[in-house]
mmCIF file of C-alpha atoms and ligand atoms in Angstrom:
data_model
loop_
_atom_site.group_PDB
_atom_site.id
_atom_site.type_symbol
_atom_site.label_atom_id
_atom_site.label_comp_id
_atom_site.label_asym_id
_atom_site.label_seq_id
_atom_site.Cartn_x
_atom_site.Cartn_y
_atom_site.Cartn_z
ATOM 1 C CA MET O 43 3.911 -15.660 18.107
ATOM 2 C CA LEU O 44 -0.205 -14.406 17.187
ATOM 3 C CA ILE O 45 -0.431 -10.721 16.397
ATOM 4 C CA LEU O 46 -3.778 -8.761 16.614
ATOM 5 C CA GLY O 47 -2.893 -5.759 13.652
ATOM 6 C CA VAL O 48 -5.391 -3.093 13.720
ATOM 7 C CA GLU O 49 -5.013 -0.435 10.137
ATOM 8 C CA THR O 50 -7.687 1.978 10.076
ATOM 9 C CA SER O 51 -5.733 4.881 7.993
ATOM 10 C CA CYS O 52 -7.712 5.934 5.296
ATOM 11 C CA ASP O 53 -11.197 4.060 3.933
ATOM 12 C CA GLU O 54 -10.961 0.644 4.862
ATOM 13 C CA THR O 55 -11.230 -0.187 8.949
ATOM 14 C CA ALA O 56 -8.932 -3.467 9.275
ATOM 15 C CA ALA O 57 -8.143 -6.288 11.835
ATOM 16 C CA ALA O 58 -6.202 -9.464 11.425
ATOM 17 C CA ILE O 59 -4.683 -11.778 13.275
ATOM 18 C CA VAL O 60 -1.094 -13.242 11.574
ATOM 19 C CA GLU O 61 1.163 -15.864 13.021
ATOM 20 C CA ASN O 62 4.213 -15.987 13.107
ATOM 21 C CA GLY O 63 4.787 -12.818 10.005
ATOM 22 C CA THR O 64 3.511 -15.055 7.663
ATOM 23 C CA ARG O 65 0.480 -16.873 8.255
ATOM 24 C CA ILE O 66 -3.195 -15.320 8.014
ATOM 25 C CA VAL O 67 -5.516 -16.906 10.992
ATOM 26 C CA SER O 68 -7.978 -13.969 10.520
ATOM 27 C CA ASN O 69 -8.818 -11.144 8.126
ATOM 28 C CA ILE O 70 -11.592 -8.873 8.608
ATOM 29 C CA ILE O 71 -12.475 -5.864 6.235
ATOM 30 C CA ALA O 72 -14.850 -3.131 6.633
ATOM 31 C CA SER O 73 -14.527 -0.422 3.435
ATOM 32 C CA SER O 74 -16.896 3.271 3.137
ATOM 33 C CA GLN O 75 -15.222 2.798 0.261
ATOM 34 C CA SER O 76 -18.597 2.830 -1.785
ATOM 35 C CA LEU O 77 -20.309 5.949 0.358
ATOM 36 C CA HIS O 78 -16.970 7.906 -1.012
ATOM 37 C CA ALA O 79 -18.121 6.640 -5.010
ATOM 38 C CA LYS O 80 -21.165 9.560 -5.437
ATOM 39 C CA TYR O 81 -18.825 12.417 -4.642
ATOM 40 C CA GLY O 82 -15.343 11.026 -6.568
ATOM 41 C CA GLY O 83 -13.131 10.698 -3.398
ATOM 42 C CA ILE O 84 -12.289 10.253 0.184
ATOM 43 C CA ILE O 85 -14.365 12.442 2.454
ATOM 44 C CA PRO O 86 -11.964 12.824 5.925
ATOM 45 C CA ASP O 87 -14.999 13.010 8.416
ATOM 46 C CA LYS O 88 -17.067 10.368 6.738
ATOM 47 C CA ALA O 89 -14.270 8.442 6.552
ATOM 48 C CA ALA O 90 -13.126 8.490 9.997
ATOM 49 C CA ARG O 91 -16.773 8.207 10.752
ATOM 50 C CA GLU O 92 -17.586 4.892 9.920
ATOM 51 C CA GLN O 93 -14.086 4.082 12.029
ATOM 52 C CA LEU O 94 -16.237 4.826 14.594
ATOM 53 C CA LYS O 95 -19.044 2.573 14.085
ATOM 54 C CA SER O 96 -16.971 -0.668 12.534
ATOM 55 C CA ILE O 97 -13.619 -0.947 14.731
ATOM 56 C CA ILE O 98 -15.042 -2.997 17.661
ATOM 57 C CA PRO O 99 -16.883 -4.799 15.231
ATOM 58 C CA VAL O 100 -13.937 -5.726 12.561
ATOM 59 C CA ILE O 101 -11.499 -6.633 15.439
ATOM 60 C CA TYR O 102 -14.113 -8.881 17.699
ATOM 61 C CA GLU O 103 -14.892 -9.988 13.903
ATOM 62 C CA ALA O 104 -11.439 -11.001 13.854
ATOM 63 C CA LEU O 105 -11.040 -12.537 17.328
ATOM 64 C CA ALA O 106 -14.833 -14.828 15.994
ATOM 65 C CA ALA O 107 -13.092 -15.811 12.918
ATOM 66 C CA ALA O 108 -10.067 -16.825 14.525
ATOM 67 C CA ASN O 109 -11.927 -18.560 17.161
ATOM 68 C CA LEU O 110 -9.360 -17.132 19.652
ATOM 69 C CA SER O 111 -10.183 -15.458 23.471
ATOM 70 C CA PRO O 112 -8.192 -11.598 23.585
ATOM 71 C CA ASP O 113 -6.337 -14.155 25.933
ATOM 72 C CA SER O 114 -4.443 -16.259 23.563
ATOM 73 C CA LEU O 115 -2.847 -12.892 21.314
ATOM 74 C CA ASP O 116 0.978 -12.496 22.066
ATOM 75 C CA ALA O 117 0.963 -8.507 21.275
ATOM 76 C CA LEU O 118 -1.104 -5.441 19.804
ATOM 77 C CA ALA O 119 -0.217 -3.782 16.959
ATOM 78 C CA VAL O 120 -1.627 -0.168 14.941
ATOM 79 C CA THR O 121 -0.800 1.742 11.973
ATOM 80 C CA VAL O 122 0.332 4.939 13.191
ATOM 81 C CA GLY O 123 0.489 7.140 10.083
ATOM 82 C CA PRO O 124 0.346 7.413 7.516
ATOM 83 C CA GLY O 125 -3.206 8.312 6.713
ATOM 84 C CA LEU O 126 -6.374 11.188 7.114
ATOM 85 C CA ILE O 127 -5.830 12.083 10.478
ATOM 86 C CA GLY O 128 -9.257 11.592 11.873
ATOM 87 C CA SER O 129 -8.850 7.653 10.198
ATOM 88 C CA LEU O 130 -5.599 7.276 11.697
ATOM 89 C CA LEU O 131 -6.805 8.604 16.011
ATOM 90 C CA VAL O 132 -9.948 6.046 15.753
ATOM 91 C CA GLY O 133 -7.705 2.474 14.979
ATOM 92 C CA VAL O 134 -4.866 3.713 17.581
ATOM 93 C CA GLU O 135 -7.091 5.064 20.377
ATOM 94 C CA THR O 136 -8.844 2.093 20.415
ATOM 95 C CA ALA O 137 -4.996 0.048 19.911
ATOM 96 C CA LYS O 138 -4.159 1.603 23.220
ATOM 97 C CA SER O 139 -7.526 1.610 24.948
ATOM 98 C CA LEU O 140 -7.276 -2.419 24.109
ATOM 99 C CA ALA O 141 -3.825 -2.954 25.111
ATOM 100 C CA LEU O 142 -4.004 -2.135 28.302
ATOM 101 C CA ALA O 143 -7.039 -4.014 29.437
ATOM 102 C CA TRP O 144 -5.498 -6.892 28.151
ATOM 103 C CA ASN O 145 -2.078 -5.978 29.666
ATOM 104 C CA LYS O 146 -0.218 -6.738 25.932
ATOM 105 C CA PRO O 147 2.331 -5.194 24.121
ATOM 106 C CA LEU O 148 1.277 -2.580 21.613
ATOM 107 C CA ILE O 149 3.729 -2.076 18.584
ATOM 108 C CA PRO O 150 3.318 0.561 16.209
ATOM 109 C CA VAL O 151 3.932 0.452 12.778
ATOM 110 C CA ASN O 152 4.472 2.444 10.077
ATOM 111 C CA HIS O 153 1.135 2.128 7.054
ATOM 112 C CA LEU O 154 4.391 2.258 4.602
ATOM 113 C CA ILE O 155 6.119 -0.304 6.075
ATOM 114 C CA GLY O 156 3.527 -2.710 6.526
ATOM 115 C CA HIS O 157 3.165 -2.602 2.757
ATOM 116 C CA ILE O 158 5.912 -4.137 2.480
ATOM 117 C CA TYR O 159 5.311 -7.281 4.585
ATOM 118 C CA ALA O 160 2.206 -8.017 2.122
ATOM 119 C CA ASN O 161 5.226 -9.976 0.402
ATOM 120 C CA TRP O 162 5.832 -12.217 3.206
ATOM 121 C CA LEU O 163 2.157 -13.817 3.919
ATOM 122 C CA GLY O 164 2.216 -15.108 0.109
ATOM 123 C CA GLY O 165 4.215 -17.881 0.705
ATOM 124 C CA GLN O 166 7.264 -16.750 -0.094
ATOM 125 C CA THR O 167 9.760 -15.127 1.494
ATOM 126 C CA PRO O 168 11.393 -12.710 -0.151
ATOM 127 C CA ASP O 169 15.134 -12.950 0.148
ATOM 128 C CA LEU O 170 17.518 -9.513 1.189
ATOM 129 C CA PRO O 171 18.460 -6.354 0.368
ATOM 130 C CA ALA O 172 14.938 -5.986 -1.595
ATOM 131 C CA LEU O 173 14.080 -2.906 -3.248
ATOM 132 C CA VAL O 174 10.898 -2.106 -3.142
ATOM 133 C CA LEU O 175 8.236 -0.652 -4.829
ATOM 134 C CA ILE O 176 5.328 1.286 -2.743
ATOM 135 C CA VAL O 177 2.615 2.778 -5.732
ATOM 136 C CA SER O 178 -0.020 3.227 -2.800
ATOM 137 C CA GLY O 179 -2.354 6.422 -3.314
ATOM 138 C CA GLY O 180 -1.123 8.345 -1.207
ATOM 139 C CA HIS O 181 3.334 6.800 -2.049
ATOM 140 C CA SER O 182 5.031 6.619 -5.085
ATOM 141 C CA GLU O 183 8.355 5.003 -3.029
ATOM 142 C CA LEU O 184 11.220 3.259 -3.997
ATOM 143 C CA VAL O 185 12.841 2.399 -0.431
ATOM 144 C CA LEU O 186 15.930 -0.241 0.010
ATOM 145 C CA MET O 187 15.281 -2.973 2.426
ATOM 146 C CA LYS O 188 18.595 -3.744 3.897
ATOM 147 C CA ASN O 189 17.427 -6.588 6.420
ATOM 148 C CA HIS O 190 13.715 -6.246 8.385
ATOM 149 C CA GLY O 191 13.791 -2.952 10.206
ATOM 150 C CA GLN O 192 16.420 -1.531 8.045
ATOM 151 C CA PHE O 193 14.680 0.651 5.636
ATOM 152 C CA LYS O 194 16.333 4.060 2.679
ATOM 153 C CA TYR O 195 14.130 5.142 0.655
ATOM 154 C CA LEU O 196 15.589 6.287 -2.270
ATOM 155 C CA GLY O 197 13.573 9.078 -4.355
ATOM 156 C CA GLY O 198 9.575 8.750 -4.673
ATOM 157 C CA THR O 199 6.900 11.491 -6.103
ATOM 158 C CA ARG O 200 7.218 15.442 -6.334
ATOM 159 C CA ASP O 201 3.675 15.655 -7.272
ATOM 160 C CA ASP O 202 0.379 12.664 -7.507
ATOM 161 C CA ALA O 203 1.134 9.563 -6.805
ATOM 162 C CA ALA O 204 0.328 6.716 -9.510
ATOM 163 C CA GLY O 205 -3.070 5.844 -7.370
ATOM 164 C CA GLU O 206 -4.285 9.118 -7.244
ATOM 165 C CA CYS O 207 -2.740 10.128 -10.634
ATOM 166 C CA PHE O 208 -5.227 6.607 -11.407
ATOM 167 C CA ASP O 209 -7.900 7.841 -9.559
ATOM 168 C CA LYS O 210 -7.629 10.888 -10.836
ATOM 169 C CA CYS O 211 -7.591 10.406 -14.141
ATOM 170 C CA ALA O 212 -10.268 7.765 -14.346
ATOM 171 C CA ARG O 213 -12.931 10.950 -12.401
ATOM 172 C CA LEU O 214 -11.832 12.966 -15.973
ATOM 173 C CA LEU O 215 -12.852 10.109 -18.323
ATOM 174 C CA ASN O 216 -16.147 9.403 -15.608
ATOM 175 C CA LEU O 217 -14.984 5.977 -14.699
ATOM 176 C CA GLY O 218 -15.773 5.769 -11.180
ATOM 177 C CA TYR O 219 -14.439 5.295 -8.159
ATOM 178 C CA PRO O 220 -11.809 4.211 -6.781
ATOM 179 C CA GLY O 221 -9.667 5.256 -9.971
ATOM 180 C CA GLY O 222 -7.304 2.461 -10.114
ATOM 181 C CA PRO O 223 -9.576 -1.011 -11.241
ATOM 182 C CA ALA O 224 -11.838 1.136 -12.921
ATOM 183 C CA ILE O 225 -8.899 2.491 -14.888
ATOM 184 C CA GLU O 226 -7.929 -1.541 -15.153
ATOM 185 C CA LYS O 227 -12.231 -2.784 -15.919
ATOM 186 C CA ALA O 228 -12.110 0.006 -18.794
ATOM 187 C CA ALA O 229 -8.375 0.041 -20.669
ATOM 188 C CA VAL O 230 -8.450 -1.114 -23.840
ATOM 189 C CA ALA O 231 -5.809 -0.626 -26.850
ATOM 190 C CA GLY O 232 -5.649 2.392 -29.289
ATOM 191 C CA SER O 233 -2.934 4.783 -31.027
ATOM 192 C CA ILE O 234 -2.844 7.383 -28.819
ATOM 193 C CA HIS O 235 0.403 7.781 -26.921
ATOM 194 C CA LEU O 236 1.079 9.843 -23.308
ATOM 195 C CA PRO O 237 4.631 10.636 -21.815
ATOM 196 C CA ARG O 238 6.296 9.083 -19.666
ATOM 197 C CA PRO O 239 7.722 11.826 -16.807
ATOM 198 C CA LEU O 240 10.579 11.766 -15.471
ATOM 199 C CA ILE O 241 11.307 8.583 -16.933
ATOM 200 C CA HIS O 242 15.265 9.620 -19.035
ATOM 201 C CA GLU O 243 16.424 11.335 -15.944
ATOM 202 C CA ASN O 244 19.725 10.666 -13.928
ATOM 203 C CA ASN O 245 17.445 10.020 -11.018
ATOM 204 C CA LEU O 246 15.130 7.547 -8.279
ATOM 205 C CA ASP O 247 12.027 10.258 -8.294
ATOM 206 C CA PHE O 248 8.577 10.530 -10.112
ATOM 207 C CA SER O 249 6.169 13.215 -11.388
ATOM 208 C CA PHE O 250 2.505 11.692 -12.818
ATOM 209 C CA SER O 251 0.783 15.032 -12.157
ATOM 210 C CA GLY O 252 1.595 15.782 -16.104
ATOM 211 C CA LEU O 253 0.043 13.062 -17.003
ATOM 212 C CA LYS O 254 -3.433 13.765 -15.592
ATOM 213 C CA THR O 255 -3.088 17.382 -17.199
ATOM 214 C CA ALA O 256 -2.591 15.537 -20.353
ATOM 215 C CA VAL O 257 -5.447 13.181 -19.877
ATOM 216 C CA ALA O 258 -7.887 16.528 -18.988
ATOM 217 C CA ASN O 259 -6.199 17.890 -22.929
ATOM 218 C CA ILE O 260 -6.815 14.934 -24.658
ATOM 219 C CA LYS O 261 -10.030 15.920 -26.722
ATOM 220 C CA ALA O 262 -12.781 13.370 -28.331
ATOM 221 C CA ALA O 263 -10.255 10.791 -27.742
ATOM 222 C CA GLU O 264 -12.341 6.636 -26.772
ATOM 223 C CA PRO O 265 -11.605 6.887 -22.947
ATOM 224 C CA SER O 266 -10.914 3.012 -22.661
ATOM 225 C CA HIS O 267 -8.431 4.134 -25.056
ATOM 226 C CA VAL O 268 -7.139 6.553 -22.753
ATOM 227 C CA ALA O 269 -7.050 3.986 -19.810
ATOM 228 C CA PHE O 270 -4.736 1.566 -22.153
ATOM 229 C CA ALA O 271 -2.547 4.471 -22.557
ATOM 230 C CA LEU O 272 -1.919 5.546 -19.304
ATOM 231 C CA GLN O 273 -2.311 1.973 -17.398
ATOM 232 C CA GLU O 274 1.222 1.369 -20.105
ATOM 233 C CA ALA O 275 3.099 5.397 -19.222
ATOM 234 C CA VAL O 276 2.444 4.646 -15.635
ATOM 235 C CA SER O 277 3.643 0.988 -15.866
ATOM 236 C CA ASP O 278 6.389 1.629 -17.688
ATOM 237 C CA VAL O 279 8.222 4.704 -15.903
ATOM 238 C CA LEU O 280 7.276 2.625 -12.313
ATOM 239 C CA VAL O 281 9.381 -0.179 -14.331
ATOM 240 C CA LYS O 282 12.311 0.900 -15.738
ATOM 241 C CA LYS O 283 13.099 3.507 -12.125
ATOM 242 C CA THR O 284 12.189 0.569 -10.237
ATOM 243 C CA ILE O 285 14.755 -1.436 -12.279
ATOM 244 C CA LYS O 286 17.437 1.855 -12.558
ATOM 245 C CA ALA O 287 17.682 1.761 -9.224
ATOM 246 C CA ALA O 288 17.824 -2.173 -8.114
ATOM 247 C CA ALA O 289 20.422 -2.285 -10.730
ATOM 248 C CA LYS O 290 22.696 0.420 -8.607
ATOM 249 C CA HIS O 291 22.255 -1.118 -4.372
ATOM 250 C CA LYS O 292 22.734 -4.599 -6.262
ATOM 251 C CA VAL O 293 19.738 -6.189 -4.658
ATOM 252 C CA LYS O 294 18.844 -9.391 -4.696
ATOM 253 C CA SER O 295 14.779 -9.615 -4.920
ATOM 254 C CA ILE O 296 12.066 -6.397 -6.411
ATOM 255 C CA LEU O 297 9.018 -6.636 -3.777
ATOM 256 C CA LEU O 298 5.881 -4.819 -4.691
ATOM 257 C CA ALA O 299 3.561 -3.330 -2.802
ATOM 258 C CA GLY O 300 0.911 -0.983 -2.188
ATOM 259 C CA GLY O 301 -3.054 -1.307 -4.048
ATOM 260 C CA VAL O 302 -1.355 0.214 -7.273
ATOM 261 C CA ALA O 303 0.480 -2.990 -7.137
ATOM 262 C CA ALA O 304 -3.128 -4.951 -7.271
ATOM 263 C CA ASN O 305 -2.441 -3.551 -11.247
ATOM 264 C CA LYS O 306 -2.441 -6.748 -13.754
ATOM 265 C CA HIS O 307 -0.318 -4.347 -16.431
ATOM 266 C CA LEU O 308 1.903 -3.779 -13.894
ATOM 267 C CA ARG O 309 2.763 -7.023 -12.639
ATOM 268 C CA GLU O 310 2.858 -8.074 -16.196
ATOM 269 C CA ALA O 311 4.921 -5.163 -17.452
ATOM 270 C CA MET O 312 7.823 -5.804 -14.027
ATOM 271 C CA THR O 313 7.946 -9.471 -14.441
ATOM 272 C CA GLU O 314 9.130 -9.156 -17.813
ATOM 273 C CA ALA O 315 11.443 -6.510 -16.783
ATOM 274 C CA VAL O 316 13.123 -8.531 -14.420
ATOM 275 C CA LEU O 317 13.312 -11.465 -16.620
ATOM 276 C CA HIS O 318 15.062 -9.886 -18.817
ATOM 277 C CA LEU O 319 17.660 -9.886 -16.021
ATOM 278 C CA GLY O 320 18.693 -12.934 -16.674
ATOM 279 C CA GLY O 321 17.748 -14.347 -13.361
ATOM 280 C CA LYS O 322 20.060 -12.066 -11.115
ATOM 281 C CA VAL O 323 17.720 -10.394 -9.361
ATOM 282 C CA SER O 324 14.025 -12.784 -7.846
ATOM 283 C CA LEU O 325 10.607 -10.421 -8.847
ATOM 284 C CA SER O 326 7.863 -10.874 -5.487
ATOM 285 C CA ILE O 327 4.450 -9.943 -5.947
ATOM 286 C CA PRO O 328 1.814 -9.733 -3.590
ATOM 287 C CA PRO O 329 -1.567 -11.684 -3.979
ATOM 288 C CA PHE O 330 -4.122 -9.427 -5.193
ATOM 289 C CA SER O 331 -6.214 -9.584 -1.856
ATOM 290 C CA LEU O 332 -3.426 -8.057 0.188
ATOM 291 C CA CYS O 333 -2.249 -5.354 -2.091
ATOM 292 C CA THR O 334 -5.076 -3.278 -1.554
ATOM 293 C CA ASP O 335 -4.896 -1.845 2.741
ATOM 294 C CA ASN O 336 -5.873 -4.841 5.203
ATOM 295 C CA ALA O 337 -4.730 -5.399 8.785
ATOM 296 C CA ALA O 338 -2.580 -8.802 8.046
ATOM 297 C CA TYR O 339 0.038 -7.086 6.290
ATOM 298 C CA ILE O 340 0.365 -4.733 9.709
ATOM 299 C CA ALA O 341 0.370 -7.480 11.886
ATOM 300 C CA SER O 342 3.577 -9.146 9.688
ATOM 301 C CA ALA O 343 5.387 -5.333 10.379
ATOM 302 C CA ALA O 344 5.180 -5.494 13.601
ATOM 303 C CA TYR O 345 6.495 -9.044 14.544
ATOM 304 C CA PHE O 346 9.879 -8.468 11.789
ATOM 305 C CA ASN O 347 10.178 -5.453 13.546
ATOM 306 C CA ASN O 348 9.285 -6.579 16.905
ATOM 307 C CA HIS O 349 9.399 -3.123 19.399
ATOM 308 C CA PRO O 350 6.263 -2.657 22.033
ATOM 309 C CA THR O 351 5.993 1.290 23.151
ATOM 310 C CA PHE O 352 3.936 1.931 26.157
ATOM 311 C CA PRO O 353 -0.032 2.455 24.358
ATOM 312 C CA THR O 354 0.188 6.609 26.807
ATOM 313 C CA LYS O 355 3.259 6.444 24.216
ATOM 314 C CA ILE O 356 1.896 6.572 20.690
ATOM 315 C CA ASP O 357 0.222 8.674 18.843
ATOM 316 C CA ALA O 358 -1.461 8.925 15.246
ATOM 317 C CA ALA O 359 1.134 10.092 13.043
ATOM 318 C CA PRO O 360 -0.182 11.816 10.012
ATOM 319 C CA ASP O 361 2.984 12.384 7.939
ATOM 320 C CA LEU O 362 4.831 9.841 9.071
ATOM 321 C CA ALA O 363 7.586 9.287 6.101
ATOM 322 C CA ILE O 364 10.577 6.479 5.856
ATOM 323 C CA LYS O 365 13.955 9.129 5.905
HETATM 324 O O1 LIG N 334 -2.666 0.657 -0.574
HETATM 325 P P1 LIG N 334 -3.979 1.363 -0.736
HETATM 326 O O2 LIG N 334 -4.693 0.791 -0.970
HETATM 327 O O3 LIG N 334 -4.363 2.874 -0.228
HETATM 328 C C1 LIG N 334 -3.943 3.826 0.577
HETATM 329 O O4 LIG N 334 -2.673 3.473 1.336
HETATM 330 O O5 LIG N 334 -2.699 4.446 -0.670
HETATM 331 O O6 LIG N 334 -4.310 1.873 -2.454
HETATM 332 C C2 LIG N 334 -5.071 2.868 -2.887
HETATM 333 C C3 LIG N 334 -4.963 2.581 -4.498
HETATM 334 C C4 LIG N 334 -5.624 3.818 -5.104
HETATM 335 O O7 LIG N 334 -4.772 5.174 -5.944
HETATM 336 C C5 LIG N 334 -6.558 2.456 -5.865
HETATM 337 O O8 LIG N 334 -6.922 3.618 -7.296
HETATM 338 C C6 LIG N 334 -5.153 2.097 -6.543
HETATM 339 O O9 LIG N 334 -4.494 1.372 -5.084
HETATM 340 N N1 LIG N 334 -5.604 0.647 -6.959
HETATM 341 C C7 LIG N 334 -5.163 0.368 -7.981
HETATM 342 C C8 LIG N 334 -5.889 -1.109 -8.504
HETATM 343 N N2 LIG N 334 -6.262 -1.147 -7.101
HETATM 344 C C9 LIG N 334 -6.219 -0.780 -6.414
HETATM 345 N N3 LIG N 334 -4.860 1.114 -9.253
HETATM 346 C C10 LIG N 334 -4.090 0.280 -10.096
HETATM 347 N N4 LIG N 334 -5.046 -1.067 -10.767
HETATM 348 C C11 LIG N 334 -5.957 -1.088 -9.552
HETATM 349 N N5 LIG N 334 -6.562 -2.988 -10.204
HETATM 350 ZN ZN1 LIG N 335 -1.853 1.465 1.837
#
């Protein structure tokens, strides 16, 4: 089964064709990130305008790269939310029009659930039930995945997301945008220690906004040392809470998902923590390039959660959540 996925929730315009939810046939991404870099953050209406310019060329490039015509597709899939309303509308309305014109089913996809399926695109099949840590620019959530189509929200951030914390702190440290990769690149071990918010509390929630304040209050420190301490503090909290949730729900595996899952420090810290569980739980981490926004995981999520909806019944949903 060939699905064409479309993703436009933020500043990436992406289209990809995936076979049977696991094999990437083509994967095209146009990003307006460099345009936002000079402002130190995303300007929503500029992002939406760029989406509009790129969407049709990107979709046709995905078909051309796969050497396929629209006829050979079995379905289309599109991110309906969460995300920026202007950006989402471009992908949703385009996918609706194309599904009607090409006479193909259209499968609406939750962007956060999409992120999870990057774990099915790296050549492995994770064991279920799984405990998923979704860490992106807008979300930091722990989700129990009992099976395909069965997702339960267990806890999440009460304020800033992990990626947002990296982005805001990178800005304070003058390290550039997006902040996560900038912090990772700058990080050099020093002697700074930052707080680990909520780490010992008996819940599965996170809070990262205080770290931003802590970083702002550090005077006369090497930005590279602060970057290192920040990576350590964020990873430490994410890993501890994930392991706690995995034990509580007796899962077979732990999955990482979202842009922050590209962080090497987090990947290593999680790998080590899972090793300490003594082989009872396996760990799946998506390939680096599939952690940040793309349409391949949208097509994959649609394959495993195949609920086509008539195009005129689909609307962009900026606040869509996992319940
Ligand atoms: O999942 P994503 O591409 O977009 C959203 O759905 O939000 O995540 C983007 C976030 C940004 O906050 C970015 O700074 C962060 O992921 N990020 C990283 C790394 N690469 C991207 N954070 C830490 N280390 C990285 N290597
Ligand atoms: Zn994302």
